[in-house]
Amino acid sequence: KIVVSRASGSIDDLTEGDVVTISATVWCWNTGSDDNIDFYYASDALNPVWTKIGERQQCPGGGIQTVTASYTLPQGAIQAVRANLMYGSNNPTSASCVTGSYDDTDDLVITVKPNLTSQGAAATVSPSKNDDAQGIIIDGGKDFEADKKKKELMDKNKST
């Protein structure tokens, strides 16, 4: 099982630039001393180029264990994370996969919201009385145009 969550503990959507923690629940054999885990991420899940996260970790014990790694989400709307569980000193292939009889590779695809502030966009927040959306509206300028058209229609109706 793989879970990706914000390191801050917030339940908000994952956003570019967030520090996240990958938690992989794995089964480690015997004492776990012969099992190792590598973590990777790809900023584009459709065309993944895997980047290793940190160093190889040894299972902390035998049986069901949860192993974690943290990294900062890069830009990319559809990303992926990978956990490789390896028995012994196996090394992943160039595709960051392991192929031993007791090895396992699992991927998880995640959606990531853009961080408009870090991309240089001014995040002007203003409510819009003509919008049914819940939450904040980034561009309130459309109210001016809507008010102008409404006034024109009212003036037209008065004249007829």
Coordinates of N, CA, C and O in Angstrom, one line a residue, residues 2-3 11 20 24 28 38 62 106 114 134 139-140 142 150:
I2 N 0.6 2.2 -0.9 CA 1.3 3.5 -0.9 C 0.3 4.6 -0.7 O -0.7 4.7 -1.3
V3 N 0.8 5.5 0.2 CA 0.0 6.7 0.5 C 0.9 7.9 0.4 O 2.0 7.9 0.8
I11 N -4.9 18.4 5.1 CA -5.7 17.5 4.2 C -6.1 18.3 2.9 O -6.8 17.7 2.1
V20 N 5.9 16.5 0.7 CA 5.0 15.4 0.9 C 5.8 14.2 1.4 O 7.0 14.1 1.3
A24 N 4.9 3.7 2.5 CA 4.7 2.4 1.8 C 4.6 1.3 2.9 O 5.5 1.2 3.8
C28 N 8.0 -7.4 5.3 CA 9.5 -7.7 5.3 C 9.7 -9.1 5.9 O 9.1 -9.5 6.9
D38 N 13.6 1.3 -2.0 CA 14.0 2.5 -2.7 C 12.7 3.3 -3.1 O 11.7 2.6 -3.5
G62 N 10.8 -7.3 10.9 CA 10.0 -8.3 10.1 C 8.5 -8.1 10.1 O 8.0 -7.3 11.0
D106 N 5.8 -1.1 -6.9 CA 4.4 -0.5 -6.9 C 4.5 0.9 -7.2 O 5.4 1.7 -6.7
P114 N -1.5 23.2 -9.6 CA -0.4 24.2 -9.8 C -0.3 25.2 -8.6 O -1.3 25.5 -8.0
Q134 N -18.0 27.2 -5.4 CA -17.7 27.3 -4.0 C -16.2 27.6 -3.9 O -15.4 27.1 -4.7
D139 N -10.2 35.7 -10.5 CA -10.4 36.9 -11.2 C -11.8 37.4 -11.0 O -12.8 36.9 -11.5
G140 N -11.9 38.5 -10.3 CA -13.2 39.2 -10.0 C -13.5 40.2 -11.1 O -14.5 40.9 -11.0
K142 N -14.6 40.0 -14.0 CA -15.8 39.7 -14.8 C -17.0 40.4 -14.2 O -18.0 40.6 -14.9
K150 N -25.7 44.3 -17.5 CA -27.0 44.4 -16.8 C -27.5 45.8 -16.8 O -28.7 46.0 -17.1

